[in-house]
Amino acid sequence: MSAAGAERQDSRRERIVRQFALTDVIFREVSRLAAVVVLALLGGVALSLALGSWPALSTFGAGFLTTESWNPVTEKFGALAPIYGTLVTSAVAILLAVPIGIGIAVFLTELCPRPLRRPIGIAIELLAGIPSIIYGIWGLFVFAPFLQATLQPFVIDAFADIPVLSSLFAGPPYGIGMLTSALILTIMVLPFITSITKDVFDTVPSILKESAYGIGCTTWEVISHIVIPYTRVGIMGGVMLGLGRALGETMAVTFVIGNAHRVNASLFAPGTTISATIANEFTEADGVLYTSSLIALGLILFFITFIILALARFMLMRIDRKAGA
């Protein structure tokens, strides 16, 4: 090769290297900008909620979190009942949805006949596309009357003489209430948990499962000792996504929870959640203090979600640390 040809080739390589370097710089800066925009949006939401809720928080102080009373006429507001309803309904929904969702994912990936996997998977994913107001209408006109006529009277009679359960499932059977809301939320979050869990189960290397079967492990042992530990981070992500949906769900809960600002130990009793309270009353809020109290509820929900996600991340870090040890 002549000296001129070698020089042209070196020049071409230099241009390619400079082009790659420029592309890398642009990609890095765009990614950084996207991260900054997300943080700015998060901070803007928190700041706007804090400013809007300041009149209520400065008026009621810490008592706003511990007071059950909610009276727009006398302008006495407390967030205890919505907070209680939000936490109870979401917790019950997740407690029911997680084992069911993981069980469905195990069935689809390990036990289901191959011709049925795709139809069942599509049917589950279609549940996620149903609008929440449809769930609410179905819950109010079909599910709640069914519970009122069948399940609730049976449970009330069955647990009437058991000390703790008699309070947890005390009557009368209204049909609507916190348990009905939690069951609707269970159905709504189930597709998210199931789909994500199934997808992460599919990422488990076949050689791991085949090796376990080869040394005589049962299907339960393969799932409990190989698949779930390998995919625990993805499973936790699906659970957190479902929990976020349960905490923030509005319309379906509004239809079936009863919208009563009371704290009651019974899951059959009517209650309310933060989202349902805001949706029901924000358009009718008259006065600065009333509006500010509703915005303060939104701020509380924001922090509840943030704290729960932070705790989930902390749990994952501890699990990874123990696994590494």
Short mmCIF file of C-alpha atoms in Angstrom, two decimals:
data_model
loop_
_atom_site.label_atom_id
_atom_site.label_comp_id
_atom_site.label_asym_id
_atom_site.label_seq_id
_atom_site.Cartn_x
_atom_site.Cartn_y
_atom_site.Cartn_z
CA MET A 1 0.00 0.00 0.00
CA SER A 2 1.31 3.43 -0.94
CA ALA A 3 1.96 6.15 1.63
CA ALA A 4 -0.97 8.20 0.25
CA GLY A 5 -3.36 5.25 0.58
CA ALA A 6 -2.24 4.56 4.14
CA GLU A 7 -2.72 8.21 5.00
CA ARG A 8 -6.26 8.21 3.58
CA GLN A 9 -7.10 5.05 5.51
CA ASP A 10 -5.78 6.57 8.75
CA SER A 11 -7.79 9.71 8.10
CA ARG A 12 -10.94 7.64 7.51
CA ARG A 13 -10.42 5.73 10.75
CA GLU A 14 -9.92 8.97 12.61
CA ARG A 15 -13.19 10.37 11.25
CA ILE A 16 -15.03 7.20 12.29
CA VAL A 17 -13.56 7.37 15.79
CA ARG A 18 -14.52 11.05 16.11
CA GLN A 19 -18.04 10.23 14.89
CA PHE A 20 -18.40 7.45 17.45
CA ALA A 21 -17.09 9.72 20.19
CA LEU A 22 -19.56 12.45 19.24
CA THR A 23 -22.43 9.95 19.15
CA ASP A 24 -21.43 8.66 22.58
CA VAL A 25 -21.32 12.20 24.01
CA ILE A 26 -24.75 13.02 22.56
CA PHE A 27 -26.23 9.79 23.92
CA ARG A 28 -24.77 10.41 27.37
CA GLU A 29 -26.04 13.98 27.53
CA VAL A 30 -29.53 13.04 26.27
CA SER A 31 -29.75 10.26 28.86
CA ARG A 32 -28.64 12.66 31.58
CA LEU A 33 -31.21 15.22 30.43
CA ALA A 34 -33.96 12.59 30.57
CA ALA A 35 -32.99 11.69 34.14
CA VAL A 36 -32.93 15.35 35.14
CA VAL A 37 -36.36 15.92 33.55
CA VAL A 38 -37.82 13.01 35.52
CA LEU A 39 -36.39 14.33 38.77
CA ALA A 40 -37.61 17.84 37.94
CA LEU A 41 -41.12 16.57 37.26
CA LEU A 42 -41.11 14.59 40.49
CA GLY A 43 -39.88 17.58 42.45
CA GLY A 44 -42.41 19.86 40.75
CA VAL A 45 -45.29 17.57 41.66
CA ALA A 46 -44.11 17.36 45.28
CA LEU A 47 -43.59 21.12 45.49
CA SER A 48 -47.00 21.97 44.03
CA LEU A 49 -48.71 19.53 46.40
CA ALA A 50 -46.81 20.95 49.36
CA LEU A 51 -47.72 24.54 48.48
CA GLY A 52 -51.35 23.66 47.86
CA SER A 53 -51.68 21.72 51.11
CA TRP A 54 -49.91 24.29 53.30
CA PRO A 55 -53.10 26.12 54.46
CA ALA A 56 -54.59 22.85 55.75
CA LEU A 57 -51.37 21.55 57.30
CA SER A 58 -50.63 24.87 58.99
CA THR A 59 -54.18 25.04 60.36
CA PHE A 60 -54.56 21.47 61.63
CA GLY A 61 -50.93 20.50 62.16
CA ALA A 62 -50.09 16.89 62.97
CA GLY A 63 -53.70 16.38 64.05
CA PHE A 64 -54.64 16.25 60.39
CA LEU A 65 -53.08 12.77 60.24
CA THR A 66 -54.74 11.46 63.40
CA THR A 67 -58.23 12.97 63.20
CA GLU A 68 -61.13 10.99 61.81
CA SER A 69 -63.58 13.88 61.49
CA TRP A 70 -64.28 15.20 57.98
CA ASN A 71 -66.89 17.96 58.08
CA PRO A 72 -66.91 20.54 55.25
CA VAL A 73 -69.65 22.55 57.00
CA THR A 74 -67.58 23.29 60.09
CA GLU A 75 -64.29 23.05 58.14
CA LYS A 76 -62.91 20.35 60.40
CA PHE A 77 -60.84 17.93 58.37
CA GLY A 78 -58.80 14.86 59.26
CA ALA A 79 -57.09 12.35 57.00
CA LEU A 80 -57.14 9.29 59.26
CA ALA A 81 -60.11 7.54 57.62
CA PRO A 82 -58.85 7.92 53.99
CA ILE A 83 -55.34 6.84 55.01
CA TYR A 84 -56.70 3.83 56.86
CA GLY A 85 -58.93 2.82 53.96
CA THR A 86 -56.13 3.21 51.42
CA LEU A 87 -53.67 1.09 53.39
CA VAL A 88 -56.17 -1.64 54.32
CA THR A 89 -57.67 -2.13 50.86
CA SER A 90 -54.27 -2.08 49.16
CA ALA A 91 -52.74 -4.47 51.68
CA VAL A 92 -55.60 -6.97 51.38
CA ALA A 93 -55.49 -6.74 47.58
CA ILE A 94 -51.75 -7.42 47.46
CA LEU A 95 -51.99 -10.25 50.00
CA LEU A 96 -54.56 -11.95 47.76
CA ALA A 97 -53.12 -11.05 44.36
CA VAL A 98 -49.46 -11.99 44.92
CA PRO A 99 -49.90 -15.75 45.61
CA ILE A 100 -52.59 -16.03 42.94
CA GLY A 101 -50.48 -14.17 40.37
CA ILE A 102 -47.35 -16.19 41.10
CA GLY A 103 -49.40 -19.39 40.97
CA ILE A 104 -50.81 -18.49 37.56
CA ALA A 105 -47.32 -17.62 36.30
CA VAL A 106 -45.98 -20.97 37.54
CA PHE A 107 -48.84 -22.79 35.85
CA LEU A 108 -48.28 -21.00 32.53
CA THR A 109 -44.52 -21.54 32.48
CA GLU A 110 -44.18 -25.01 33.98
CA LEU A 111 -47.46 -26.94 34.02
CA CYS A 112 -49.85 -25.61 31.38
CA PRO A 113 -50.21 -27.60 28.13
CA ARG A 114 -48.54 -25.68 25.32
CA PRO A 115 -51.72 -25.11 23.21
CA LEU A 116 -53.39 -23.39 26.19
CA ARG A 117 -50.53 -21.10 27.22
CA ARG A 118 -51.13 -18.39 24.68
CA PRO A 119 -54.96 -18.16 25.07
CA ILE A 120 -54.72 -18.05 28.87
CA GLY A 121 -51.91 -15.50 28.76
CA ILE A 122 -53.86 -13.26 26.39
CA ALA A 123 -56.98 -13.53 28.55
CA ILE A 124 -55.03 -12.44 31.62
CA GLU A 125 -53.45 -9.51 29.79
CA LEU A 126 -56.87 -8.41 28.53
CA LEU A 127 -57.95 -7.90 32.14
CA ALA A 128 -55.41 -5.10 32.38
CA GLY A 129 -57.06 -3.30 29.47
CA ILE A 130 -60.52 -3.10 31.01
CA PRO A 131 -61.25 0.49 32.16
CA SER A 132 -61.49 0.93 35.90
CA ILE A 133 -64.97 2.41 35.66
CA ILE A 134 -66.16 -0.87 34.12
CA TYR A 135 -64.78 -2.72 37.12
CA GLY A 136 -66.61 -0.25 39.34
CA ILE A 137 -69.95 -0.68 37.59
CA TRP A 138 -69.61 -4.46 37.59
CA GLY A 139 -68.61 -4.40 41.24
CA LEU A 140 -71.56 -2.22 42.26
CA PHE A 141 -74.32 -3.97 40.32
CA VAL A 142 -73.08 -7.58 40.18
CA PHE A 143 -70.28 -8.36 42.62
CA ALA A 144 -71.49 -6.43 45.66
CA PRO A 145 -75.05 -7.90 45.58
CA PHE A 146 -73.52 -11.36 45.19
CA LEU A 147 -71.31 -10.83 48.25
CA GLN A 148 -74.23 -9.38 50.22
CA ALA A 149 -76.42 -12.40 49.54
CA THR A 150 -73.86 -15.21 49.83
CA LEU A 151 -70.35 -14.70 51.17
CA GLN A 152 -70.80 -11.97 53.77
CA PRO A 153 -73.68 -13.60 55.74
CA PHE A 154 -71.82 -16.91 55.73
CA VAL A 155 -68.56 -15.37 56.98
CA ILE A 156 -70.35 -13.31 59.65
CA ASP A 157 -72.08 -16.41 61.03
CA ALA A 158 -68.96 -18.59 60.78
CA PHE A 159 -66.71 -16.18 62.72
CA ALA A 160 -69.30 -14.81 65.14
CA ASP A 161 -67.80 -16.59 68.17
CA ILE A 162 -64.11 -16.16 67.34
CA PRO A 163 -62.73 -13.13 69.22
CA VAL A 164 -60.54 -11.38 66.61
CA LEU A 165 -62.28 -12.55 63.47
CA SER A 166 -65.70 -11.60 64.82
CA SER A 167 -64.56 -7.95 64.83
CA LEU A 168 -62.75 -8.21 61.52
CA PHE A 169 -65.82 -9.62 59.76
CA ALA A 170 -68.64 -7.96 61.70
CA GLY A 171 -71.98 -7.22 60.04
CA PRO A 172 -74.38 -6.18 58.78
CA PRO A 173 -73.68 -7.39 55.23
CA TYR A 174 -73.87 -4.22 53.15
CA GLY A 175 -72.36 -5.75 50.03
CA ILE A 176 -70.23 -2.68 49.48
CA GLY A 177 -67.36 -1.96 51.82
CA MET A 178 -63.61 -2.21 52.19
CA LEU A 179 -63.44 -5.95 51.53
CA THR A 180 -65.43 -5.58 48.32
CA SER A 181 -63.11 -2.78 47.26
CA ALA A 182 -60.07 -4.92 48.09
CA LEU A 183 -61.42 -7.83 46.04
CA ILE A 184 -62.00 -5.56 43.05
CA LEU A 185 -58.46 -4.23 43.43
CA THR A 186 -57.20 -7.81 43.55
CA ILE A 187 -58.77 -8.51 40.17
CA MET A 188 -57.37 -5.26 38.77
CA VAL A 189 -53.76 -5.75 39.89
CA LEU A 190 -53.65 -9.47 39.13
CA PRO A 191 -52.80 -9.05 35.40
CA PHE A 192 -49.81 -6.81 36.18
CA ILE A 193 -48.32 -9.18 38.73
CA THR A 194 -49.02 -12.26 36.62
CA SER A 195 -47.65 -10.87 33.35
CA ILE A 196 -44.42 -9.54 34.83
CA THR A 197 -43.87 -12.68 36.91
CA LYS A 198 -44.45 -14.89 33.87
CA ASP A 199 -42.01 -12.85 31.78
CA VAL A 200 -39.26 -13.04 34.40
CA PHE A 201 -39.88 -16.77 34.88
CA ASP A 202 -39.24 -17.20 31.14
CA THR A 203 -35.79 -15.64 31.59
CA VAL A 204 -34.58 -18.44 33.87
CA PRO A 205 -31.93 -20.44 31.94
CA SER A 206 -33.25 -23.87 30.98
CA ILE A 207 -30.01 -25.50 32.05
CA LEU A 208 -30.66 -24.53 35.68
CA LYS A 209 -34.08 -26.15 35.74
CA GLU A 210 -32.93 -29.19 33.75
CA SER A 211 -30.02 -29.70 36.12
CA ALA A 212 -32.37 -29.56 39.10
CA TYR A 213 -34.74 -32.06 37.50
CA GLY A 214 -31.76 -34.23 36.62
CA ILE A 215 -30.74 -34.67 40.26
CA GLY A 216 -34.29 -35.62 41.21
CA CYS A 217 -35.91 -32.34 42.28
CA THR A 218 -39.67 -32.07 42.10
CA THR A 219 -41.45 -29.25 40.31
CA TRP A 220 -42.14 -27.55 43.64
CA GLU A 221 -38.46 -27.72 44.56
CA VAL A 222 -37.40 -26.31 41.20
CA ILE A 223 -39.84 -23.43 41.54
CA SER A 224 -39.06 -22.64 45.17
CA HIS A 225 -35.27 -23.12 45.07
CA ILE A 226 -34.35 -22.19 41.49
CA VAL A 227 -36.95 -20.10 39.67
CA ILE A 228 -38.19 -17.77 42.42
CA PRO A 229 -34.73 -16.98 43.90
CA TYR A 230 -33.37 -16.32 40.40
CA THR A 231 -36.21 -13.91 39.54
CA ARG A 232 -36.93 -12.32 42.93
CA VAL A 233 -36.06 -8.81 41.74
CA GLY A 234 -38.46 -9.04 38.80
CA ILE A 235 -41.19 -10.49 41.00
CA MET A 236 -40.76 -7.65 43.47
CA GLY A 237 -41.01 -5.19 40.60
CA GLY A 238 -44.32 -6.70 39.53
CA VAL A 239 -45.62 -6.61 43.08
CA MET A 240 -44.64 -2.94 43.44
CA LEU A 241 -46.32 -2.11 40.13
CA GLY A 242 -49.50 -3.81 41.34
CA LEU A 243 -49.28 -2.06 44.70
CA GLY A 244 -48.90 1.30 42.99
CA ARG A 245 -52.02 0.57 40.95
CA ALA A 246 -53.92 -0.44 44.09
CA LEU A 247 -52.87 2.65 46.06
CA GLY A 248 -53.85 5.06 43.33
CA GLU A 249 -57.00 3.41 41.96
CA THR A 250 -59.94 5.80 42.02
CA MET A 251 -63.10 5.06 40.08
CA ALA A 252 -63.55 1.36 40.80
CA VAL A 253 -62.94 1.94 44.51
CA THR A 254 -65.32 4.92 44.57
CA PHE A 255 -68.17 2.74 43.30
CA VAL A 256 -67.90 -0.05 45.85
CA ILE A 257 -66.21 1.19 49.04
CA GLY A 258 -69.17 3.13 50.43
CA ASN A 259 -67.39 6.52 50.76
CA ALA A 260 -67.82 6.82 54.52
CA HIS A 261 -65.29 8.83 56.54
CA ARG A 262 -65.10 6.33 59.37
CA VAL A 263 -62.43 4.04 60.77
CA ASN A 264 -63.96 0.63 61.39
CA ALA A 265 -62.25 -2.63 62.29
CA SER A 266 -64.69 -4.62 60.15
CA LEU A 267 -63.71 -5.23 56.53
CA PHE A 268 -67.41 -5.37 55.68
CA ALA A 269 -67.99 -1.80 56.83
CA PRO A 270 -68.07 1.11 54.35
CA GLY A 271 -64.97 3.28 54.24
CA THR A 272 -63.08 5.56 51.94
CA THR A 273 -59.64 5.99 50.40
CA ILE A 274 -57.54 9.01 49.57
CA SER A 275 -58.17 8.72 45.83
CA ALA A 276 -61.90 8.18 46.27
CA THR A 277 -62.21 11.17 48.60
CA ILE A 278 -60.41 13.47 46.17
CA ALA A 279 -62.46 12.24 43.21
CA ASN A 280 -65.77 12.59 45.04
CA GLU A 281 -65.25 16.00 46.62
CA PHE A 282 -62.72 18.03 44.67
CA THR A 283 -65.21 19.49 42.20
CA GLU A 284 -67.51 20.49 45.07
CA ALA A 285 -64.80 21.88 47.34
CA ASP A 286 -65.72 25.40 48.38
CA GLY A 287 -63.16 27.48 50.21
CA VAL A 288 -59.41 27.52 50.55
CA LEU A 289 -59.27 25.21 53.56
CA TYR A 290 -61.48 22.54 52.00
CA THR A 291 -59.49 22.51 48.75
CA SER A 292 -56.20 22.56 50.62
CA SER A 293 -57.27 19.56 52.72
CA LEU A 294 -57.95 17.55 49.58
CA ILE A 295 -54.58 18.54 48.14
CA ALA A 296 -53.01 17.52 51.44
CA LEU A 297 -54.55 14.07 50.95
CA GLY A 298 -52.81 13.91 47.58
CA LEU A 299 -49.52 14.85 49.22
CA ILE A 300 -49.98 12.10 51.80
CA LEU A 301 -50.67 9.54 49.06
CA PHE A 302 -47.54 10.75 47.26
CA PHE A 303 -45.41 10.15 50.34
CA ILE A 304 -47.05 6.81 51.12
CA THR A 305 -46.17 5.57 47.64
CA PHE A 306 -42.64 6.94 47.90
CA ILE A 307 -42.04 5.33 51.29
CA ILE A 308 -43.39 1.96 50.17
CA LEU A 309 -41.19 1.93 47.07
CA ALA A 310 -38.16 2.96 49.14
CA LEU A 311 -38.83 0.13 51.60
CA ALA A 312 -39.16 -2.33 48.72
CA ARG A 313 -35.81 -1.21 47.32
CA PHE A 314 -34.24 -1.56 50.76
CA MET A 315 -35.63 -5.09 51.07
CA LEU A 316 -34.18 -6.03 47.69
CA MET A 317 -30.78 -4.68 48.73
CA ARG A 318 -30.87 -6.79 51.90
CA ILE A 319 -31.89 -9.88 49.94
CA ASP A 320 -29.06 -9.37 47.43
CA ARG A 321 -26.59 -8.80 50.25
CA LYS A 322 -27.63 -12.02 51.98
CA ALA A 323 -27.45 -13.91 48.70
CA GLY A 324 -23.94 -12.59 48.12
CA ALA A 325 -22.88 -13.54 51.62
#
